[in-house]
């Protein structure tokens, strides 16, 4: 009986994985087969200093991981669950490894909730801390894009600019509505601790309420979130320089945050295909060929994978620690 249930639960996941692999392959195939002939003449040139730019991109990505851990640490402190920075960093990089090397978009966050919850003996608060930390990251991405458009309004006149503006406004409206409903006493405030799900959602409501009552704490959290996303944008700029794609700073800060939003949509493995298609759309009007955009997207993913390998020791050792703790 239990085996039948197990198979029934696993089948949709396998079907979803298969569909996402097909989606990634199809999108890449469409992009690769639709290159204009002139793209082959402008294929990215790899030079000796390109390796230095790739190392700089990796360093910026690892710095972003540290900033993301500080952001999560701040949320934990605000929720009354203070942690050590190294512990939070280990949870985060282990989650990055799982999220980027296993075919799932939320597996890394599940691992983070599981390990922190086991450490503090409160999975509801651990869930709330991850959700709030994620919300702040998604909140600042459209704000960075809109600010770049303020400094360079001409970007909006392009086809990619209009798409990025619509995506930024839509994301901001959706997130604002989500936060409002989760924090409002008539919606999120009605949740009680009758089950693990409602307890976790109620913990999110309490956390958002705390931040509403302490705006200074929220501003500090958003500042760390902005620094985190800017490091990731800088990492992309370094990769672009490695393949001789050189654009103005407002172009990168206007469009790369929207690429980050597009690539986490659960329609492809690791955002492959979606990320490259978004780059083709956003950078087409700035002299960047489709081939260059695809190479840029794949190299961005490669840097993220290499940086995520730092989570292997934390993933393995953390798993052993939890097993030994469970035995005790």
PDB file of C-alpha atoms in Angstrom:
ATOM      1  CA  UNK A   1       0.000   0.000   0.000  1.00  0.00           C
ATOM      2  CA  UNK A   2       2.748   2.403   0.942  1.00  0.00           C
ATOM      3  CA  UNK A   3       4.654   1.650  -2.262  1.00  0.00           C
ATOM      4  CA  UNK A   4       1.586   2.460  -4.355  1.00  0.00           C
ATOM      5  CA  UNK A   5       1.155   5.773  -2.569  1.00  0.00           C
ATOM      6  CA  UNK A   6       4.828   6.548  -3.062  1.00  0.00           C
ATOM      7  CA  UNK A   7       4.610   5.864  -6.774  1.00  0.00           C
ATOM      8  CA  UNK A   8       1.473   7.930  -7.100  1.00  0.00           C
ATOM      9  CA  UNK A   9       3.132  10.916  -5.442  1.00  0.00           C
ATOM     10  CA  UNK A  10       6.369  10.607  -7.419  1.00  0.00           C
ATOM     11  CA  UNK A  11       4.780  10.366 -10.862  1.00  0.00           C
ATOM     12  CA  UNK A  12       3.732  14.030 -11.177  1.00  0.00           C
ATOM     13  CA  UNK A  13       7.228  15.138 -10.135  1.00  0.00           C
ATOM     14  CA  UNK A  14       8.835  12.995 -12.809  1.00  0.00           C
ATOM     15  CA  UNK A  15       6.357  14.223 -15.390  1.00  0.00           C
ATOM     16  CA  UNK A  16       7.059  17.817 -14.360  1.00  0.00           C
ATOM     17  CA  UNK A  17      10.814  17.224 -14.591  1.00  0.00           C
ATOM     18  CA  UNK A  18      10.419  15.733 -18.061  1.00  0.00           C
ATOM     19  CA  UNK A  19       8.338  18.652 -19.256  1.00  0.00           C
ATOM     20  CA  UNK A  20      10.844  21.165 -17.909  1.00  0.00           C
ATOM     21  CA  UNK A  21      13.754  19.362 -19.604  1.00  0.00           C
ATOM     22  CA  UNK A  22      11.837  19.375 -22.873  1.00  0.00           C
ATOM     23  CA  UNK A  23      10.985  23.059 -22.411  1.00  0.00           C
ATOM     24  CA  UNK A  24      14.650  23.984 -21.792  1.00  0.00           C
ATOM     25  CA  UNK A  25      15.839  21.959 -24.787  1.00  0.00           C
ATOM     26  CA  UNK A  26      13.133  23.382 -27.055  1.00  0.00           C
ATOM     27  CA  UNK A  27      13.823  27.002 -26.116  1.00  0.00           C
ATOM     28  CA  UNK A  28      17.558  26.581 -26.592  1.00  0.00           C
ATOM     29  CA  UNK A  29      17.008  24.808 -29.914  1.00  0.00           C
ATOM     30  CA  UNK A  30      14.804  27.645 -31.162  1.00  0.00           C
ATOM     31  CA  UNK A  31      17.368  30.230 -30.133  1.00  0.00           C
ATOM     32  CA  UNK A  32      20.331  28.358 -31.617  1.00  0.00           C
ATOM     33  CA  UNK A  33      18.618  27.627 -34.932  1.00  0.00           C
ATOM     34  CA  UNK A  34      17.342  31.168 -35.452  1.00  0.00           C
ATOM     35  CA  UNK A  35      20.725  32.927 -35.392  1.00  0.00           C
ATOM     36  CA  UNK A  36      21.153  35.238 -38.359  1.00  0.00           C
ATOM     37  CA  UNK A  37      24.159  34.385 -40.494  1.00  0.00           C
ATOM     38  CA  UNK A  38      25.833  37.619 -39.400  1.00  0.00           C
ATOM     39  CA  UNK A  39      25.804  36.390 -35.799  1.00  0.00           C
ATOM     40  CA  UNK A  40      28.530  33.891 -36.631  1.00  0.00           C
ATOM     41  CA  UNK A  41      30.780  36.786 -37.622  1.00  0.00           C
ATOM     42  CA  UNK A  42      30.189  38.481 -34.253  1.00  0.00           C
ATOM     43  CA  UNK A  43      30.625  35.414 -32.081  1.00  0.00           C
ATOM     44  CA  UNK A  44      32.157  36.324 -28.696  1.00  0.00           C
ATOM     45  CA  UNK A  45      35.952  36.460 -28.737  1.00  0.00           C
ATOM     46  CA  UNK A  46      37.726  34.745 -25.861  1.00  0.00           C
ATOM     47  CA  UNK A  47      40.885  36.545 -24.800  1.00  0.00           C
ATOM     48  CA  UNK A  48      43.527  35.962 -22.140  1.00  0.00           C
ATOM     49  CA  UNK A  49      41.995  38.579 -19.816  1.00  0.00           C
ATOM     50  CA  UNK A  50      38.611  36.886 -20.157  1.00  0.00           C
ATOM     51  CA  UNK A  51      39.638  34.448 -17.438  1.00  0.00           C
ATOM     52  CA  UNK A  52      40.258  37.349 -15.069  1.00  0.00           C
ATOM     53  CA  UNK A  53      36.756  38.651 -15.728  1.00  0.00           C
ATOM     54  CA  UNK A  54      35.321  35.196 -15.036  1.00  0.00           C
ATOM     55  CA  UNK A  55      37.212  34.994 -11.738  1.00  0.00           C
ATOM     56  CA  UNK A  56      35.894  38.452 -10.851  1.00  0.00           C
ATOM     57  CA  UNK A  57      32.361  37.261 -11.663  1.00  0.00           C
ATOM     58  CA  UNK A  58      32.808  34.242  -9.406  1.00  0.00           C
ATOM     59  CA  UNK A  59      34.100  36.482  -6.597  1.00  0.00           C
ATOM     60  CA  UNK A  60      31.096  38.807  -6.974  1.00  0.00           C
ATOM     61  CA  UNK A  61      28.730  35.816  -6.859  1.00  0.00           C
ATOM     62  CA  UNK A  62      30.324  34.460  -3.688  1.00  0.00           C
ATOM     63  CA  UNK A  63      30.131  37.935  -2.135  1.00  0.00           C
ATOM     64  CA  UNK A  64      26.439  37.946  -3.023  1.00  0.00           C
ATOM     65  CA  UNK A  65      26.031  34.621  -1.198  1.00  0.00           C
ATOM     66  CA  UNK A  66      27.526  36.204   1.930  1.00  0.00           C
ATOM     67  CA  UNK A  67      25.215  39.216   1.639  1.00  0.00           C
ATOM     68  CA  UNK A  68      22.205  36.930   1.201  1.00  0.00           C
ATOM     69  CA  UNK A  69      23.223  35.115   4.384  1.00  0.00           C
ATOM     70  CA  UNK A  70      23.479  38.447   6.221  1.00  0.00           C
ATOM     71  CA  UNK A  71      19.998  39.329   4.948  1.00  0.00           C
ATOM     72  CA  UNK A  72      18.621  36.034   6.230  1.00  0.00           C
ATOM     73  CA  UNK A  73      20.466  36.517   9.515  1.00  0.00           C
ATOM     74  CA  UNK A  74      18.805  39.926   9.959  1.00  0.00           C
ATOM     75  CA  UNK A  75      15.378  38.369   9.421  1.00  0.00           C
ATOM     76  CA  UNK A  76      16.105  35.681  12.008  1.00  0.00           C
ATOM     77  CA  UNK A  77      17.141  38.281  14.574  1.00  0.00           C
ATOM     78  CA  UNK A  78      14.011  40.333  13.947  1.00  0.00           C
ATOM     79  CA  UNK A  79      11.852  37.224  14.416  1.00  0.00           C
ATOM     80  CA  UNK A  80      13.530  36.547  17.746  1.00  0.00           C
ATOM     81  CA  UNK A  81      15.583  33.600  16.473  1.00  0.00           C
ATOM     82  CA  UNK A  82      19.186  34.872  16.442  1.00  0.00           C
ATOM     83  CA  UNK A  83      21.720  32.676  14.679  1.00  0.00           C
ATOM     84  CA  UNK A  84      25.447  32.557  14.076  1.00  0.00           C
ATOM     85  CA  UNK A  85      26.578  33.899  10.715  1.00  0.00           C
ATOM     86  CA  UNK A  86      28.566  30.772   9.815  1.00  0.00           C
ATOM     87  CA  UNK A  87      25.580  28.539  10.560  1.00  0.00           C
ATOM     88  CA  UNK A  88      23.300  30.639   8.364  1.00  0.00           C
ATOM     89  CA  UNK A  89      25.950  30.769   5.617  1.00  0.00           C
ATOM     90  CA  UNK A  90      26.247  26.976   5.697  1.00  0.00           C
ATOM     91  CA  UNK A  91      22.476  26.566   5.405  1.00  0.00           C
ATOM     92  CA  UNK A  92      22.388  29.038   2.524  1.00  0.00           C
ATOM     93  CA  UNK A  93      25.216  27.588   0.409  1.00  0.00           C
ATOM     94  CA  UNK A  94      23.906  24.061   0.996  1.00  0.00           C
ATOM     95  CA  UNK A  95      20.557  25.269  -0.300  1.00  0.00           C
ATOM     96  CA  UNK A  96      22.270  26.848  -3.310  1.00  0.00           C
ATOM     97  CA  UNK A  97      23.936  23.540  -4.121  1.00  0.00           C
ATOM     98  CA  UNK A  98      20.651  21.627  -3.920  1.00  0.00           C
ATOM     99  CA  UNK A  99      18.708  24.286  -5.823  1.00  0.00           C
ATOM    100  CA  UNK A 100      21.191  24.523  -8.692  1.00  0.00           C
ATOM    101  CA  UNK A 101      22.253  20.897  -9.080  1.00  0.00           C
ATOM    102  CA  UNK A 102      18.938  19.160  -8.467  1.00  0.00           C
ATOM    103  CA  UNK A 103      16.006  19.610 -10.871  1.00  0.00           C
ATOM    104  CA  UNK A 104      13.826  21.820  -8.681  1.00  0.00           C
ATOM    105  CA  UNK A 105      13.265  25.523  -8.035  1.00  0.00           C
ATOM    106  CA  UNK A 106      12.345  25.321  -4.346  1.00  0.00           C
ATOM    107  CA  UNK A 107      14.415  22.366  -3.127  1.00  0.00           C
ATOM    108  CA  UNK A 108      17.128  24.664  -1.816  1.00  0.00           C
ATOM    109  CA  UNK A 109      14.634  26.647   0.244  1.00  0.00           C
ATOM    110  CA  UNK A 110      13.118  23.436   1.616  1.00  0.00           C
ATOM    111  CA  UNK A 111      16.565  22.348   2.740  1.00  0.00           C
ATOM    112  CA  UNK A 112      17.164  25.718   4.405  1.00  0.00           C
ATOM    113  CA  UNK A 113      13.853  25.537   6.285  1.00  0.00           C
ATOM    114  CA  UNK A 114      14.492  21.945   7.294  1.00  0.00           C
ATOM    115  CA  UNK A 115      17.973  22.519   8.671  1.00  0.00           C
ATOM    116  CA  UNK A 116      17.297  25.777  10.443  1.00  0.00           C
ATOM    117  CA  UNK A 117      14.027  24.399  11.803  1.00  0.00           C
ATOM    118  CA  UNK A 118      15.846  21.406  13.238  1.00  0.00           C
ATOM    119  CA  UNK A 119      18.471  23.700  14.776  1.00  0.00           C
ATOM    120  CA  UNK A 120      16.024  26.090  16.476  1.00  0.00           C
ATOM    121  CA  UNK A 121      13.306  23.444  16.961  1.00  0.00           C
ATOM    122  CA  UNK A 122      10.776  25.685  15.271  1.00  0.00           C
ATOM    123  CA  UNK A 123      10.084  24.946  11.611  1.00  0.00           C
ATOM    124  CA  UNK A 124       7.328  27.569  11.416  1.00  0.00           C
ATOM    125  CA  UNK A 125       9.728  30.403  12.283  1.00  0.00           C
ATOM    126  CA  UNK A 126      12.351  28.949   9.940  1.00  0.00           C
ATOM    127  CA  UNK A 127       9.767  28.916   7.145  1.00  0.00           C
ATOM    128  CA  UNK A 128       8.759  32.502   7.895  1.00  0.00           C
ATOM    129  CA  UNK A 129      12.384  33.679   7.859  1.00  0.00           C
ATOM    130  CA  UNK A 130      13.021  32.149   4.421  1.00  0.00           C
ATOM    131  CA  UNK A 131       9.759  33.532   2.975  1.00  0.00           C
ATOM    132  CA  UNK A 132      10.407  37.068   4.246  1.00  0.00           C
ATOM    133  CA  UNK A 133      14.026  36.938   3.087  1.00  0.00           C
ATOM    134  CA  UNK A 134      12.851  35.846  -0.358  1.00  0.00           C
ATOM    135  CA  UNK A 135      10.158  38.532  -0.513  1.00  0.00           C
ATOM    136  CA  UNK A 136      12.676  41.300   0.117  1.00  0.00           C
ATOM    137  CA  UNK A 137      14.839  40.003  -2.722  1.00  0.00           C
ATOM    138  CA  UNK A 138      11.935  39.973  -5.146  1.00  0.00           C
ATOM    139  CA  UNK A 139      10.833  43.391  -3.952  1.00  0.00           C
ATOM    140  CA  UNK A 140      14.088  45.180  -4.737  1.00  0.00           C
ATOM    141  CA  UNK A 141      14.539  43.686  -8.236  1.00  0.00           C
ATOM    142  CA  UNK A 142      11.743  45.724  -9.895  1.00  0.00           C
ATOM    143  CA  UNK A 143      12.779  48.769  -7.885  1.00  0.00           C
ATOM    144  CA  UNK A 144      16.315  48.566  -9.301  1.00  0.00           C
ATOM    145  CA  UNK A 145      14.897  48.320 -12.826  1.00  0.00           C
ATOM    146  CA  UNK A 146      12.544  51.266 -12.344  1.00  0.00           C
ATOM    147  CA  UNK A 147      15.349  53.370 -10.857  1.00  0.00           C
ATOM    148  CA  UNK A 148      17.553  52.611 -13.884  1.00  0.00           C
ATOM    149  CA  UNK A 149      14.711  53.755 -16.157  1.00  0.00           C
ATOM    150  CA  UNK A 150      14.511  57.008 -14.190  1.00  0.00           C
ATOM    151  CA  UNK A 151      18.200  57.682 -14.859  1.00  0.00           C
ATOM    152  CA  UNK A 152      17.919  56.622 -18.510  1.00  0.00           C
ATOM    153  CA  UNK A 153      14.313  57.090 -19.750  1.00  0.00           C
ATOM    154  CA  UNK A 154      15.332  56.358 -23.325  1.00  0.00           C
ATOM    155  CA  UNK A 155      15.631  52.653 -22.484  1.00  0.00           C
ATOM    156  CA  UNK A 156      11.848  52.368 -22.221  1.00  0.00           C
ATOM    157  CA  UNK A 157      11.417  53.244 -25.907  1.00  0.00           C
ATOM    158  CA  UNK A 158      12.867  49.894 -27.025  1.00  0.00           C
ATOM    159  CA  UNK A 159      10.819  46.700 -27.306  1.00  0.00           C
ATOM    160  CA  UNK A 160      12.820  45.114 -24.510  1.00  0.00           C
ATOM    161  CA  UNK A 161      12.415  48.243 -22.424  1.00  0.00           C
ATOM    162  CA  UNK A 162       8.637  48.123 -22.671  1.00  0.00           C
ATOM    163  CA  UNK A 163       8.649  44.435 -21.738  1.00  0.00           C
ATOM    164  CA  UNK A 164      10.954  45.056 -18.771  1.00  0.00           C
ATOM    165  CA  UNK A 165       8.834  47.974 -17.574  1.00  0.00           C
ATOM    166  CA  UNK A 166       5.667  45.882 -17.712  1.00  0.00           C
ATOM    167  CA  UNK A 167       7.343  42.968 -15.925  1.00  0.00           C
ATOM    168  CA  UNK A 168       8.758  45.255 -13.216  1.00  0.00           C
ATOM    169  CA  UNK A 169       5.435  46.968 -12.534  1.00  0.00           C
ATOM    170  CA  UNK A 170       3.535  43.674 -12.622  1.00  0.00           C
ATOM    171  CA  UNK A 171       5.978  42.021 -10.200  1.00  0.00           C
ATOM    172  CA  UNK A 172       5.859  44.996  -7.847  1.00  0.00           C
ATOM    173  CA  UNK A 173       2.049  45.072  -7.828  1.00  0.00           C
ATOM    174  CA  UNK A 174       1.784  41.324  -7.264  1.00  0.00           C
ATOM    175  CA  UNK A 175       4.328  41.333  -4.437  1.00  0.00           C
ATOM    176  CA  UNK A 176       2.729  44.358  -2.778  1.00  0.00           C
ATOM    177  CA  UNK A 177      -0.650  42.628  -2.873  1.00  0.00           C
ATOM    178  CA  UNK A 178       0.838  39.418  -1.479  1.00  0.00           C
ATOM    179  CA  UNK A 179       2.567  41.228   1.383  1.00  0.00           C
ATOM    180  CA  UNK A 180      -0.569  43.257   2.128  1.00  0.00           C
ATOM    181  CA  UNK A 181      -2.779  40.162   2.338  1.00  0.00           C
ATOM    182  CA  UNK A 182      -0.230  38.224   4.396  1.00  0.00           C
ATOM    183  CA  UNK A 183       0.188  41.077   6.877  1.00  0.00           C
ATOM    184  CA  UNK A 184      -3.451  42.252   7.066  1.00  0.00           C
ATOM    185  CA  UNK A 185      -5.285  41.123  10.231  1.00  0.00           C
ATOM    186  CA  UNK A 186      -8.410  40.179   8.245  1.00  0.00           C
ATOM    187  CA  UNK A 187      -6.456  37.814   5.995  1.00  0.00           C
ATOM    188  CA  UNK A 188      -3.108  36.616   7.317  1.00  0.00           C
ATOM    189  CA  UNK A 189      -4.141  37.558  10.843  1.00  0.00           C
ATOM    190  CA  UNK A 190      -6.966  35.010  10.792  1.00  0.00           C
ATOM    191  CA  UNK A 191      -4.571  32.087  10.469  1.00  0.00           C
ATOM    192  CA  UNK A 192      -4.155  29.929  13.554  1.00  0.00           C
ATOM    193  CA  UNK A 193      -1.803  27.132  14.474  1.00  0.00           C
ATOM    194  CA  UNK A 194      -4.148  24.250  13.769  1.00  0.00           C
ATOM    195  CA  UNK A 195      -1.742  22.546  11.342  1.00  0.00           C
ATOM    196  CA  UNK A 196       1.889  22.826  10.281  1.00  0.00           C
ATOM    197  CA  UNK A 197       0.880  24.780   7.158  1.00  0.00           C
ATOM    198  CA  UNK A 198      -1.256  27.336   8.989  1.00  0.00           C
ATOM    199  CA  UNK A 199       1.346  27.662  11.738  1.00  0.00           C
ATOM    200  CA  UNK A 200       3.975  28.482   9.128  1.00  0.00           C
ATOM    201  CA  UNK A 201       1.743  31.001   7.362  1.00  0.00           C
ATOM    202  CA  UNK A 202       0.798  32.554  10.698  1.00  0.00           C
ATOM    203  CA  UNK A 203       4.514  32.923  11.468  1.00  0.00           C
ATOM    204  CA  UNK A 204       4.950  34.836   8.184  1.00  0.00           C
ATOM    205  CA  UNK A 205       2.084  37.132   9.222  1.00  0.00           C
ATOM    206  CA  UNK A 206       3.683  37.817  12.616  1.00  0.00           C
ATOM    207  CA  UNK A 207       7.056  38.501  10.995  1.00  0.00           C
ATOM    208  CA  UNK A 208       5.630  40.994   8.513  1.00  0.00           C
ATOM    209  CA  UNK A 209       3.726  42.681  11.330  1.00  0.00           C
ATOM    210  CA  UNK A 210       6.973  43.108  13.265  1.00  0.00           C
ATOM    211  CA  UNK A 211       8.596  44.759  10.264  1.00  0.00           C
ATOM    212  CA  UNK A 212       5.633  47.094   9.766  1.00  0.00           C
ATOM    213  CA  UNK A 213       6.055  48.262  13.347  1.00  0.00           C
ATOM    214  CA  UNK A 214       9.820  48.725  12.927  1.00  0.00           C
ATOM    215  CA  UNK A 215      10.386  50.556   9.606  1.00  0.00           C
ATOM    216  CA  UNK A 216      14.041  51.197  10.423  1.00  0.00           C
ATOM    217  CA  UNK A 217      14.665  47.469  10.583  1.00  0.00           C
ATOM    218  CA  UNK A 218      12.910  46.989   7.256  1.00  0.00           C
ATOM    219  CA  UNK A 219      15.016  49.702   5.601  1.00  0.00           C
ATOM    220  CA  UNK A 220      18.193  48.040   6.847  1.00  0.00           C
ATOM    221  CA  UNK A 221      16.992  44.713   5.484  1.00  0.00           C
ATOM    222  CA  UNK A 222      16.147  46.243   2.102  1.00  0.00           C
ATOM    223  CA  UNK A 223      19.579  47.896   1.960  1.00  0.00           C
ATOM    224  CA  UNK A 224      21.259  44.505   2.342  1.00  0.00           C
ATOM    225  CA  UNK A 225      18.888  43.074  -0.276  1.00  0.00           C
ATOM    226  CA  UNK A 226      19.852  45.833  -2.737  1.00  0.00           C
ATOM    227  CA  UNK A 227      23.557  45.185  -2.125  1.00  0.00           C
ATOM    228  CA  UNK A 228      22.971  41.458  -2.756  1.00  0.00           C
ATOM    229  CA  UNK A 229      21.217  42.021  -6.079  1.00  0.00           C
ATOM    230  CA  UNK A 230      23.772  44.616  -7.191  1.00  0.00           C
ATOM    231  CA  UNK A 231      26.560  42.092  -6.599  1.00  0.00           C
ATOM    232  CA  UNK A 232      24.742  39.629  -8.840  1.00  0.00           C
ATOM    233  CA  UNK A 233      24.349  42.281 -11.554  1.00  0.00           C
ATOM    234  CA  UNK A 234      28.067  43.093 -11.271  1.00  0.00           C
ATOM    235  CA  UNK A 235      28.814  39.387 -11.667  1.00  0.00           C
ATOM    236  CA  UNK A 236      26.853  39.432 -14.944  1.00  0.00           C
ATOM    237  CA  UNK A 237      28.725  42.534 -16.127  1.00  0.00           C
ATOM    238  CA  UNK A 238      32.013  40.744 -15.476  1.00  0.00           C
ATOM    239  CA  UNK A 239      30.866  37.781 -17.576  1.00  0.00           C
ATOM    240  CA  UNK A 240      29.787  40.194 -20.317  1.00  0.00           C
ATOM    241  CA  UNK A 241      33.221  41.815 -20.328  1.00  0.00           C
ATOM    242  CA  UNK A 242      34.783  38.363 -20.618  1.00  0.00           C
ATOM    243  CA  UNK A 243      32.967  37.841 -23.939  1.00  0.00           C
ATOM    244  CA  UNK A 244      33.467  41.439 -25.076  1.00  0.00           C
ATOM    245  CA  UNK A 245      29.911  42.701 -24.494  1.00  0.00           C
ATOM    246  CA  UNK A 246      30.218  46.256 -23.231  1.00  0.00           C
ATOM    247  CA  UNK A 247      27.136  48.327 -22.447  1.00  0.00           C
ATOM    248  CA  UNK A 248      26.327  51.259 -20.186  1.00  0.00           C
ATOM    249  CA  UNK A 249      25.637  50.601 -16.479  1.00  0.00           C
ATOM    250  CA  UNK A 250      21.999  51.704 -16.709  1.00  0.00           C
ATOM    251  CA  UNK A 251      21.363  49.054 -19.380  1.00  0.00           C
ATOM    252  CA  UNK A 252      22.610  46.286 -17.105  1.00  0.00           C
ATOM    253  CA  UNK A 253      20.755  47.537 -14.016  1.00  0.00           C
ATOM    254  CA  UNK A 254      17.565  48.019 -16.022  1.00  0.00           C
ATOM    255  CA  UNK A 255      17.391  44.590 -17.643  1.00  0.00           C
ATOM    256  CA  UNK A 256      19.393  42.044 -15.643  1.00  0.00           C
ATOM    257  CA  UNK A 257      17.030  42.197 -12.607  1.00  0.00           C
ATOM    258  CA  UNK A 258      14.186  41.258 -14.973  1.00  0.00           C
ATOM    259  CA  UNK A 259      16.296  38.392 -16.316  1.00  0.00           C
ATOM    260  CA  UNK A 260      16.674  37.182 -12.721  1.00  0.00           C
ATOM    261  CA  UNK A 261      12.897  37.234 -12.309  1.00  0.00           C
ATOM    262  CA  UNK A 262      12.295  35.427 -15.604  1.00  0.00           C
ATOM    263  CA  UNK A 263      14.826  32.661 -14.976  1.00  0.00           C
ATOM    264  CA  UNK A 264      13.210  31.452 -11.736  1.00  0.00           C
ATOM    265  CA  UNK A 265       9.875  30.725 -13.437  1.00  0.00           C
ATOM    266  CA  UNK A 266       9.262  26.976 -13.002  1.00  0.00           C
ATOM    267  CA  UNK A 267       9.189  26.169 -16.701  1.00  0.00           C
ATOM    268  CA  UNK A 268      12.805  25.104 -17.324  1.00  0.00           C
ATOM    269  CA  UNK A 269      15.746  23.437 -15.618  1.00  0.00           C
ATOM    270  CA  UNK A 270      17.951  26.062 -13.993  1.00  0.00           C
ATOM    271  CA  UNK A 271      16.261  28.724 -16.094  1.00  0.00           C
ATOM    272  CA  UNK A 272      18.038  27.377 -19.203  1.00  0.00           C
ATOM    273  CA  UNK A 273      16.356  28.747 -22.286  1.00  0.00           C
ATOM    274  CA  UNK A 274      14.233  31.264 -20.398  1.00  0.00           C
ATOM    275  CA  UNK A 275      17.252  33.256 -19.249  1.00  0.00           C
ATOM    276  CA  UNK A 276      18.825  33.248 -22.721  1.00  0.00           C
ATOM    277  CA  UNK A 277      15.549  34.224 -24.411  1.00  0.00           C
ATOM    278  CA  UNK A 278      15.143  37.121 -21.976  1.00  0.00           C
ATOM    279  CA  UNK A 279      18.672  38.325 -22.729  1.00  0.00           C
ATOM    280  CA  UNK A 280      17.987  38.164 -26.474  1.00  0.00           C
ATOM    281  CA  UNK A 281      14.813  40.216 -25.985  1.00  0.00           C
ATOM    282  CA  UNK A 282      16.320  42.858 -23.700  1.00  0.00           C
ATOM    283  CA  UNK A 283      19.720  43.328 -25.377  1.00  0.00           C
ATOM    284  CA  UNK A 284      18.739  43.088 -29.045  1.00  0.00           C
ATOM    285  CA  UNK A 285      18.447  46.874 -29.465  1.00  0.00           C
ATOM    286  CA  UNK A 286      21.941  47.524 -28.081  1.00  0.00           C
ATOM    287  CA  UNK A 287      24.017  45.778 -30.716  1.00  0.00           C
ATOM    288  CA  UNK A 288      24.232  42.457 -28.874  1.00  0.00           C
ATOM    289  CA  UNK A 289      23.667  39.549 -31.239  1.00  0.00           C
ATOM    290  CA  UNK A 290      21.503  36.558 -30.361  1.00  0.00           C
ATOM    291  CA  UNK A 291      24.591  34.364 -30.236  1.00  0.00           C
ATOM    292  CA  UNK A 292      26.284  36.669 -27.761  1.00  0.00           C
ATOM    293  CA  UNK A 293      23.168  36.744 -25.568  1.00  0.00           C
ATOM    294  CA  UNK A 294      22.940  32.935 -25.485  1.00  0.00           C
ATOM    295  CA  UNK A 295      26.625  32.579 -24.626  1.00  0.00           C
ATOM    296  CA  UNK A 296      26.230  35.227 -21.918  1.00  0.00           C
ATOM    297  CA  UNK A 297      23.267  33.381 -20.402  1.00  0.00           C
ATOM    298  CA  UNK A 298      25.015  30.015 -20.391  1.00  0.00           C
ATOM    299  CA  UNK A 299      28.161  31.494 -18.839  1.00  0.00           C
ATOM    300  CA  UNK A 300      26.026  33.191 -16.163  1.00  0.00           C
ATOM    301  CA  UNK A 301      24.572  29.798 -15.309  1.00  0.00           C
ATOM    302  CA  UNK A 302      28.033  28.223 -15.324  1.00  0.00           C
ATOM    303  CA  UNK A 303      29.377  30.768 -12.815  1.00  0.00           C
ATOM    304  CA  UNK A 304      26.381  30.141 -10.547  1.00  0.00           C
ATOM    305  CA  UNK A 305      26.969  26.381 -10.705  1.00  0.00           C
ATOM    306  CA  UNK A 306      30.649  26.756  -9.810  1.00  0.00           C
ATOM    307  CA  UNK A 307      29.831  29.094  -6.919  1.00  0.00           C
ATOM    308  CA  UNK A 308      27.174  26.657  -5.703  1.00  0.00           C
ATOM    309  CA  UNK A 309      29.812  23.931  -5.367  1.00  0.00           C
ATOM    310  CA  UNK A 310      30.953  25.701  -2.198  1.00  0.00           C
ATOM    311  CA  UNK A 311      27.788  24.271  -0.636  1.00  0.00           C
ATOM    312  CA  UNK A 312      28.881  20.638  -1.078  1.00  0.00           C
ATOM    313  CA  UNK A 313      30.739  20.397   2.280  1.00  0.00           C
ATOM    314  CA  UNK A 314      27.887  22.166   4.100  1.00  0.00           C
ATOM    315  CA  UNK A 315      25.329  19.864   2.448  1.00  0.00           C
ATOM    316  CA  UNK A 316      27.191  16.648   3.290  1.00  0.00           C
ATOM    317  CA  UNK A 317      28.384  17.571   6.782  1.00  0.00           C
ATOM    318  CA  UNK A 318      25.063  19.166   7.682  1.00  0.00           C
ATOM    319  CA  UNK A 319      23.225  16.008   6.693  1.00  0.00           C
ATOM    320  CA  UNK A 320      25.499  13.895   8.871  1.00  0.00           C
ATOM    321  CA  UNK A 321      25.062  16.296  11.776  1.00  0.00           C
ATOM    322  CA  UNK A 322      21.278  16.085  11.566  1.00  0.00           C
ATOM    323  CA  UNK A 323      21.391  12.280  11.431  1.00  0.00           C
ATOM    324  CA  UNK A 324      23.648  12.067  14.480  1.00  0.00           C
ATOM    325  CA  UNK A 325      21.443  14.577  16.293  1.00  0.00           C
ATOM    326  CA  UNK A 326      18.352  12.494  15.450  1.00  0.00           C
ATOM    327  CA  UNK A 327      20.017   9.358  16.810  1.00  0.00           C
ATOM    328  CA  UNK A 328      20.822  11.163  20.058  1.00  0.00           C
TER     329      UNK A 328
END
